[in-house]
Amino acid sequence: MEQQELIPHLFRSEYQKIVAVLCRLFGLEHIEIAEDITSDTFLQAAETWGLKGLPENPVAWLYTVAKNKTKDYLRRHQVFTQKIARQLSAGTATQTAEIEPDLSAEHIADSQLQMMFAICHPAIPAESQIGLALRVLCGFGIEEIAAAFLTNKETINKRLFRAKEKLRSENIQIALPGPQAIVGRLETVATTLYLLFNEGYYSAGEDHSLRKELCLEAMRLTYQLATHEATAFPFIDALLALMCFHASRFDARTGMHGEMILYEAQDERKWDQELILKGEYYLNKGSRGNGLSRYHLEAGIAYWHTVREETSGKWEQILQLYNHLLLLEYSPIAALNRTYALSRVKGREAAITEAEKLQLNGNHLYHMLLGELYTGLDAVKAMSHLQQALRLARSAGDRELIRRKIDVLAES
Amino acid sequence: MKEFLLVFRNEQQNMPAMRSPEEMQDLMKQWMDWIGGIAAQDKLVSRGNRLAMDGKVLRAGNVVTDGPYAELKEIVGGYVMVRAVSYDDAIDLAKGCPIFSIGGNIEIRQVIEA
């Protein structure tokens, strides 16, 4: 790998590991110190490697420098050190010089997992959790996070600042919750990872590779949960399966010029079969026990979408899964998708009757669905719904998609 | 929006549990399509419960009798809670329930808010 590529790559993969270990050492209330030391380490790497060329083992180099910087920091801040040294190793008389961050693979993995629980704490608003996760767990730059959220750096900085304040004021510890609390807390972690994945998969951001990175990071973190004995619950497997099924279509759904290709028009050969198989593996693995989470249902729906054959059995299954999903939790998008599935099982007329009961008049997707259902039955109504959808749609991608549908309808 | 209780009643010999597995599966699908339609309108408060066919009745003086209601032809098979603006609206939600195809009926009762 060329050096210009290597540093951002290492930054992404090593930043979060070093921050997690240092946070565990210092305590979350000093997260900025952990971030500063880590950033300093990378700055020094960029300078030194630029002059002298790459070291033999860049990762080991980073760890050594991070360790030394930490020790320097601790030496320079005696008062602070004595305070945290007491907290750190209650009972053992630790000398400053002996405190050294443990950057072994095992310790890194544990620290990252604990960090996930700390950041996805119910006291922190979901939006901030995702921002903080991207920054601290995934090593994303502020600019990248801003691009992912379609906002500016100032907004993200403020959001992260407030989230860190919250970490302090709520005295959130970097530790795994006890066995009693772990399922509840793990649900919050899963929700954050689910939102992080969706941010990448559905966001209106133009940067295709950035969006894919978000998805891959969400999958990587979910995989960590699925493979750690304390957190390997069936609903985590189901969440990972869901992500695998969706991600299998990542390359098929974007055209040469970055335009969105709808499911029906995708080239099936571009679906990633390996990811589909992984999804099946985790969905089977997650089927132990009786718990049926929304992730199980959504993974089931996503699984059926990897089956190209348009049999009525397929849509019947999808309809039933959406019925169950809606019984667990209402969402407008599930209601709309259920109605589409219903049209595939019971025909358009039946679906129109059901769709008109939904009354989601302010939702552009609602009008897109009605436009779709009326196409071929009532061209005037179809057109009027599509135009209403165009008025309501906010993202450029959505508007482009609706315009294409309007053109097709006008020509027919 | 007000809340309404839908109480399902049917004669014992018509209850889904008395039917063949295929019929039962088919009924279950229709049931899910109906209740999924209510949930899709965000009007489902609780999917409620299905009730077992047998039961006990306790009367004053600790008198216990078997079987839900020997003197009644119909028994309560379950209930669901929905959200609706009026009785008419609640009745519209109840329409399409597969219980009507197997001879049952639905009693609709508004919940009194505390």
Coordinates of C-alpha atoms in Angstrom, one line a residue, chain A:
Chain A
M1 CA 0.0 0.0 0.0
E2 CA 1.3 3.5 -0.8
Q3 CA 2.0 5.7 2.1
Q4 CA -0.7 8.3 1.2
E5 CA -3.2 5.5 1.5
L6 CA -1.6 3.7 4.4
I7 CA -1.9 6.4 7.0
P8 CA -5.7 7.0 6.5
H9 CA -6.2 3.3 6.5
L10 CA -4.2 2.8 9.7
F11 CA -5.9 5.8 11.2
R12 CA -9.3 4.2 10.6
S13 CA -8.3 0.8 12.0
E14 CA -5.8 1.7 14.8
Y15 CA -7.2 5.1 16.0
Q16 CA -10.2 3.5 17.7
K17 CA -8.1 0.7 19.2
I18 CA -5.6 3.0 20.8
V19 CA -8.4 5.4 22.0
A20 CA -10.4 2.5 23.5
V21 CA -7.4 1.2 25.5
L22 CA -6.3 4.7 26.7
C23 CA -9.9 5.5 27.7
R24 CA -10.0 2.4 29.7
L25 CA -6.8 3.4 31.3
F26 CA -7.7 7.0 32.1
G27 CA -11.5 6.7 32.5
L28 CA -14.1 8.0 30.1
E29 CA -14.2 11.4 31.7
H30 CA -10.8 12.0 30.2
I31 CA -11.7 10.8 26.7
E32 CA -10.2 14.0 25.2
I33 CA -6.8 13.2 26.6
A34 CA -7.0 9.7 25.0
E35 CA -8.0 11.3 21.7
D36 CA -5.2 13.9 21.9
I37 CA -2.5 11.4 22.6
T38 CA -3.7 9.2 19.8
S39 CA -4.0 12.1 17.3
D40 CA -0.5 13.2 18.4
T41 CA 0.8 9.7 17.6
F42 CA -0.6 9.8 14.1
L43 CA 0.7 13.3 13.5
Q44 CA 4.2 12.1 14.5
A45 CA 3.7 9.1 12.2
A46 CA 2.8 11.3 9.3
E47 CA 5.9 13.5 9.9
T48 CA 8.4 10.8 10.6
W49 CA 7.4 8.4 7.9
G50 CA 7.3 11.2 5.4
L51 CA 11.0 12.0 6.2
K52 CA 12.4 8.5 6.9
G53 CA 10.1 6.2 5.1
L54 CA 7.9 3.5 6.5
P55 CA 9.0 1.6 9.5
E56 CA 9.1 -2.2 9.2
N57 CA 6.0 -2.7 11.3
P58 CA 3.9 0.4 11.2
V59 CA 1.3 -0.9 13.7
A60 CA 3.9 -1.8 16.3
W61 CA 5.5 1.6 15.7
L62 CA 2.2 3.3 16.5
Y63 CA 1.7 1.3 19.6
T64 CA 5.2 2.1 20.9
V65 CA 4.8 5.8 20.2
A66 CA 1.4 5.8 21.8
K67 CA 2.7 4.1 24.9
N68 CA 5.6 6.5 25.2
K69 CA 3.4 9.5 24.8
T70 CA 1.1 8.1 27.4
K71 CA 3.9 7.6 29.8
D72 CA 5.2 11.1 29.1
Y73 CA 1.8 12.5 29.7
L74 CA 1.5 10.7 33.0
R75 CA 4.9 11.9 34.1
R76 CA 4.1 15.4 33.3
H77 CA 0.8 15.4 35.1
Q78 CA 1.9 14.0 38.5
V79 CA -1.1 15.2 40.4
F80 CA -3.6 13.9 37.9
T81 CA -1.6 10.6 37.8
Q82 CA -1.7 10.1 41.4
K83 CA -5.4 10.6 41.4
I84 CA -6.1 8.1 38.6
A85 CA -3.3 5.7 39.7
R86 CA -5.2 5.3 42.9
Q87 CA -8.4 4.6 41.0
L88 CA -6.7 2.3 38.6
S89 CA -4.9 -0.1 40.8
A90 CA -6.6 0.1 44.2
G91 CA -4.3 -1.5 46.7
T92 CA -1.1 -2.0 44.6
A93 CA 1.5 0.7 45.0
T94 CA 1.9 1.7 41.4
Q95 CA 4.6 3.9 40.3
T96 CA 3.9 6.3 37.5
A97 CA 6.5 4.8 35.3
E98 CA 4.9 1.4 35.6
I99 CA 1.5 2.4 34.2
E100 CA 1.6 1.4 30.6
P101 CA -1.2 1.0 28.2
D102 CA -1.8 -2.7 27.4
L103 CA -2.1 -2.9 23.6
S104 CA -2.3 -6.6 23.4
A105 CA -4.9 -8.0 20.9
E106 CA -7.1 -9.3 23.7
H107 CA -7.0 -6.2 25.7
I108 CA -7.8 -4.1 22.6
A109 CA -10.8 -6.3 21.8
D110 CA -12.2 -6.1 25.4
S111 CA -11.6 -2.3 25.5
Q112 CA -13.4 -1.8 22.3
L113 CA -16.4 -3.8 23.4
Q114 CA -16.6 -1.9 26.7
M115 CA -16.3 1.3 24.8
M116 CA -19.3 0.3 22.6
F117 CA -21.4 -0.1 25.7
A118 CA -20.2 3.2 27.1
I119 CA -21.0 5.2 24.0
C120 CA -24.3 3.5 23.3
H121 CA -25.5 4.5 26.8
P122 CA -29.3 5.2 27.0
A123 CA -28.5 8.6 28.5
I124 CA -26.9 9.8 25.3
P125 CA -29.3 10.8 22.5
A126 CA -29.3 8.4 19.5
E127 CA -27.9 11.0 17.1
S128 CA -25.0 11.7 19.3
Q129 CA -24.4 8.0 19.9
I130 CA -23.9 7.5 16.2
G131 CA -21.6 10.5 15.9
L132 CA -19.5 9.4 18.8
A133 CA -19.5 5.8 17.6
L134 CA -18.2 7.0 14.2
R135 CA -15.5 9.1 15.8
V136 CA -14.4 6.9 18.7
L137 CA -15.3 3.4 17.5
C138 CA -14.7 3.8 13.8
G139 CA -12.0 6.4 13.7
F140 CA -13.9 8.7 11.2
G141 CA -12.8 12.3 10.8
I142 CA -15.1 15.1 11.8
E143 CA -15.5 16.1 8.1
E144 CA -16.5 12.5 7.1
I145 CA -19.1 12.4 9.9
A146 CA -20.4 15.7 8.8
A147 CA -20.7 14.4 5.2
A148 CA -22.4 11.3 6.4
F149 CA -25.0 13.3 8.3
L150 CA -25.3 15.9 5.5
T151 CA -24.3 18.7 7.9
N152 CA -21.3 20.8 8.7
K153 CA -18.3 20.3 11.0
E154 CA -19.5 22.8 13.6
T155 CA -22.7 20.9 14.1
I156 CA -20.8 17.6 14.5
N157 CA -18.3 19.1 16.8
K158 CA -21.0 20.6 19.0
R159 CA -22.9 17.3 19.0
L160 CA -19.7 15.3 20.0
F161 CA -18.9 17.9 22.7
R162 CA -22.3 17.6 24.2
A163 CA -22.1 13.8 24.1
K164 CA -18.8 13.8 25.9
E165 CA -20.2 16.2 28.5
K166 CA -23.0 13.6 29.0
L167 CA -20.4 10.8 29.4
R168 CA -18.9 12.8 32.2
S169 CA -22.1 14.2 33.9
E170 CA -23.7 10.8 33.9
N171 CA -20.5 9.3 35.2
I172 CA -20.7 6.5 32.5
Q173 CA -18.1 3.8 33.1
I174 CA -16.1 2.0 30.5
A175 CA -17.1 -1.5 31.5
L176 CA -19.3 -4.3 30.5
P177 CA -22.7 -4.2 32.2
G178 CA -23.4 -7.0 34.7
P179 CA -25.3 -10.1 33.6
Q180 CA -28.6 -8.6 34.8
A181 CA -28.4 -5.5 32.8
I182 CA -26.6 -6.7 29.7
V183 CA -29.6 -7.6 27.5
G184 CA -31.2 -4.2 28.0
R185 CA -28.0 -2.4 27.3
L186 CA -27.1 -4.6 24.4
E187 CA -30.5 -3.6 22.8
T188 CA -29.4 0.0 22.9
V189 CA -26.0 -0.9 21.3
A190 CA -27.8 -3.0 18.6
T191 CA -30.1 0.0 17.9
T192 CA -27.2 2.3 17.4
L193 CA -25.4 -0.2 15.1
Y194 CA -28.6 -0.7 13.2
L195 CA -29.0 3.1 12.7
L196 CA -25.3 3.4 11.8
F197 CA -25.8 0.8 9.1
N198 CA -29.0 2.5 7.8
E199 CA -27.2 5.8 7.8
G200 CA -24.8 4.3 5.3
Y201 CA -27.4 2.2 3.4
Y202 CA -30.2 4.6 3.0
S203 CA -28.7 8.1 3.6
A204 CA -29.1 10.7 0.8
G205 CA -25.3 11.4 0.9
E206 CA -23.7 11.4 -2.5
D207 CA -20.4 9.9 -1.5
H208 CA -20.9 6.2 -2.3
S209 CA -17.6 4.9 -0.9
L210 CA -18.2 6.8 2.4
R211 CA -21.6 5.3 2.7
K212 CA -20.2 1.8 2.1
E213 CA -17.6 2.4 4.8
L214 CA -20.4 3.2 7.3
C215 CA -22.1 -0.1 6.5
L216 CA -18.9 -2.0 6.8
E217 CA -18.0 -0.4 10.1
A218 CA -21.5 -1.2 11.5
M219 CA -21.0 -4.8 10.4
R220 CA -17.5 -5.0 11.9
L221 CA -18.8 -3.8 15.3
T222 CA -21.8 -6.1 15.1
Y223 CA -19.5 -9.0 14.3
Q224 CA -17.4 -8.1 17.4
L225 CA -20.6 -8.5 19.5
A226 CA -21.6 -11.7 17.7
T227 CA -18.3 -13.3 18.5
H228 CA -17.8 -12.3 22.1
E229 CA -19.3 -14.7 24.6
A230 CA -20.8 -12.0 26.8
T231 CA -22.8 -10.4 23.9
A232 CA -23.5 -13.3 21.5
F233 CA -27.3 -13.2 21.8
P234 CA -29.5 -14.5 19.0
F235 CA -30.8 -11.0 18.2
I236 CA -27.3 -9.9 17.5
D237 CA -26.8 -12.8 15.0
A238 CA -30.1 -11.7 13.4
L239 CA -28.9 -8.1 13.2
L240 CA -25.7 -9.3 11.5
A241 CA -27.7 -11.5 9.1
L242 CA -29.8 -8.5 8.2
M243 CA -26.8 -6.4 7.5
C244 CA -25.2 -9.1 5.4
F245 CA -28.3 -9.6 3.2
H246 CA -28.6 -5.8 2.6
A247 CA -24.9 -5.3 2.0
S248 CA -24.9 -8.1 -0.6
R249 CA -26.7 -5.7 -3.0
F250 CA -24.4 -2.7 -2.3
D251 CA -22.6 -2.9 -5.6
A252 CA -25.6 -3.9 -7.6
R253 CA -27.7 -0.9 -6.6
T254 CA -25.5 1.9 -7.8
G255 CA -25.0 2.6 -11.5
M256 CA -22.0 3.8 -13.5
H257 CA -22.7 7.4 -12.7
G258 CA -23.6 6.9 -9.0
E259 CA -27.3 6.8 -9.7
M260 CA -29.6 4.5 -7.7
I261 CA -30.7 1.3 -9.4
L262 CA -34.0 -0.1 -8.0
Y263 CA -34.2 -3.7 -6.8
E264 CA -36.3 -4.8 -9.8
A265 CA -33.7 -3.5 -12.2
Q266 CA -30.6 -4.8 -10.5
D267 CA -28.2 -7.2 -12.2
E268 CA -28.5 -10.2 -10.0
R269 CA -25.0 -11.4 -10.9
K270 CA -23.7 -8.4 -8.9
W271 CA -25.2 -9.6 -5.7
D272 CA -22.5 -10.7 -3.4
Q273 CA -23.2 -14.4 -2.9
E274 CA -20.6 -14.8 -0.1
L275 CA -22.4 -12.2 1.9
I276 CA -25.8 -13.8 1.3
L277 CA -24.3 -17.1 2.5
K278 CA -22.9 -15.4 5.6
G279 CA -26.4 -13.9 6.2
E280 CA -28.0 -17.3 6.0
Y281 CA -25.4 -18.7 8.4
Y282 CA -26.1 -16.0 11.0
L283 CA -29.8 -16.1 10.6
N284 CA -29.7 -19.9 11.2
K285 CA -27.4 -19.3 14.2
G286 CA -29.7 -16.6 15.6
S287 CA -32.8 -18.9 15.4
R288 CA -31.9 -20.7 18.6
G289 CA -34.2 -19.9 21.6
N290 CA -37.7 -18.5 21.4
G291 CA -37.0 -14.8 21.1
L292 CA -38.2 -13.2 17.9
S293 CA -36.8 -9.8 17.6
R294 CA -37.5 -7.1 15.0
Y295 CA -34.0 -8.0 13.6
H296 CA -35.1 -11.6 13.0
L297 CA -38.2 -10.4 11.1
E298 CA -36.3 -7.8 9.1
A299 CA -33.5 -10.3 8.4
G300 CA -36.2 -12.8 7.2
I301 CA -37.6 -10.1 4.9
A302 CA -34.1 -9.2 3.6
Y303 CA -33.5 -12.9 3.1
W304 CA -36.5 -13.3 0.8
H305 CA -35.2 -10.3 -1.2
T306 CA -32.1 -12.3 -2.0
V307 CA -34.4 -14.9 -3.7
R308 CA -35.0 -13.5 -7.2
E309 CA -37.8 -15.8 -8.2
E310 CA -41.1 -13.8 -8.0
T311 CA -43.3 -16.6 -6.7
S312 CA -46.4 -15.9 -4.7
G313 CA -44.9 -17.9 -1.9
K314 CA -42.1 -15.4 -1.6
W315 CA -44.4 -12.5 -1.3
E316 CA -46.7 -14.3 1.0
Q317 CA -43.7 -14.9 3.3
I318 CA -42.7 -11.3 3.1
L319 CA -46.3 -10.1 3.9
Q320 CA -46.5 -12.3 7.0
L321 CA -43.1 -11.1 8.2
Y322 CA -44.3 -7.5 7.8
N323 CA -47.5 -8.3 9.6
H324 CA -45.4 -9.6 12.5
L325 CA -43.0 -6.7 12.4
L326 CA -45.9 -4.2 12.6
L327 CA -47.4 -6.1 15.6
L328 CA -44.0 -5.6 17.4
E329 CA -43.6 -2.0 16.4
Y330 CA -45.4 0.4 14.1
S331 CA -43.3 2.4 11.6
P332 CA -44.6 4.2 8.5
I333 CA -42.0 2.5 6.3
A334 CA -43.0 -1.0 7.5
A335 CA -46.7 -0.1 6.8
L336 CA -45.8 1.0 3.3
N337 CA -43.7 -2.1 2.5
R338 CA -46.4 -4.3 3.9
T339 CA -48.9 -2.8 1.6
Y340 CA -46.6 -3.3 -1.4
A341 CA -46.2 -7.0 -0.4
L342 CA -50.0 -7.2 -0.1
S343 CA -50.3 -6.0 -3.6
R344 CA -48.1 -8.8 -4.8
V345 CA -50.2 -11.4 -2.9
K346 CA -53.7 -10.1 -3.3
G347 CA -53.5 -7.8 -6.2
R348 CA -53.5 -4.0 -6.7
E349 CA -57.1 -3.3 -6.0
A350 CA -57.0 -4.9 -2.6
A351 CA -53.7 -3.1 -1.8
I352 CA -55.1 0.3 -2.9
T353 CA -58.0 -0.2 -0.4
E354 CA -55.5 -0.9 2.4
A355 CA -53.1 1.8 1.3
E356 CA -55.8 4.5 1.4
K357 CA -56.4 3.6 5.0
L358 CA -52.8 4.4 5.9
Q359 CA -53.3 8.2 5.6
L360 CA -49.6 9.0 5.4
N361 CA -50.4 12.0 3.2
G362 CA -47.3 13.9 4.0
N363 CA -44.9 11.1 3.1
H364 CA -43.5 11.0 -0.4
L365 CA -43.0 7.3 -0.3
Y366 CA -46.8 6.9 0.4
H367 CA -47.6 8.7 -2.8
M368 CA -44.9 6.8 -4.7
L369 CA -46.6 3.6 -3.6
L370 CA -50.0 4.7 -4.6
G371 CA -48.6 6.0 -7.9
E372 CA -47.1 2.5 -8.4
L373 CA -50.3 0.7 -7.5
Y374 CA -52.5 2.9 -9.7
T375 CA -50.2 2.5 -12.7
G376 CA -52.0 0.4 -15.2
L377 CA -55.4 0.8 -13.4
D378 CA -55.9 4.6 -13.4
A379 CA -53.3 6.7 -15.2
V380 CA -54.7 10.0 -13.9
K381 CA -54.6 9.0 -10.3
A382 CA -51.2 7.4 -10.8
M383 CA -49.8 10.7 -12.2
S384 CA -51.4 12.8 -9.5
H385 CA -49.8 10.7 -6.8
L386 CA -46.4 10.7 -8.5
Q387 CA -46.5 14.5 -8.8
Q388 CA -47.5 14.8 -5.1
A389 CA -44.5 12.6 -4.3
L390 CA -42.3 14.8 -6.3
R391 CA -43.5 17.9 -4.3
L392 CA -42.8 16.1 -1.0
A393 CA -39.5 14.4 -1.8
R394 CA -36.5 16.3 -0.4
S395 CA -33.4 14.4 -1.6
A396 CA -32.1 14.9 -5.1
G397 CA -31.9 11.1 -5.6
D398 CA -35.5 10.6 -4.6
R399 CA -36.7 13.4 -6.9
E400 CA -34.7 12.0 -9.8
L401 CA -36.2 8.6 -9.3
I402 CA -39.7 10.0 -9.2
R403 CA -39.1 12.1 -12.3
R404 CA -38.0 9.0 -14.2
K405 CA -41.3 7.3 -13.1
I406 CA -43.3 10.3 -14.2
D407 CA -41.6 10.2 -17.6
V408 CA -42.2 6.5 -18.0
L409 CA -45.9 7.0 -17.1
A410 CA -46.3 10.0 -19.5
E411 CA -44.9 8.0 -22.4
S412 CA -47.2 5.0 -21.8

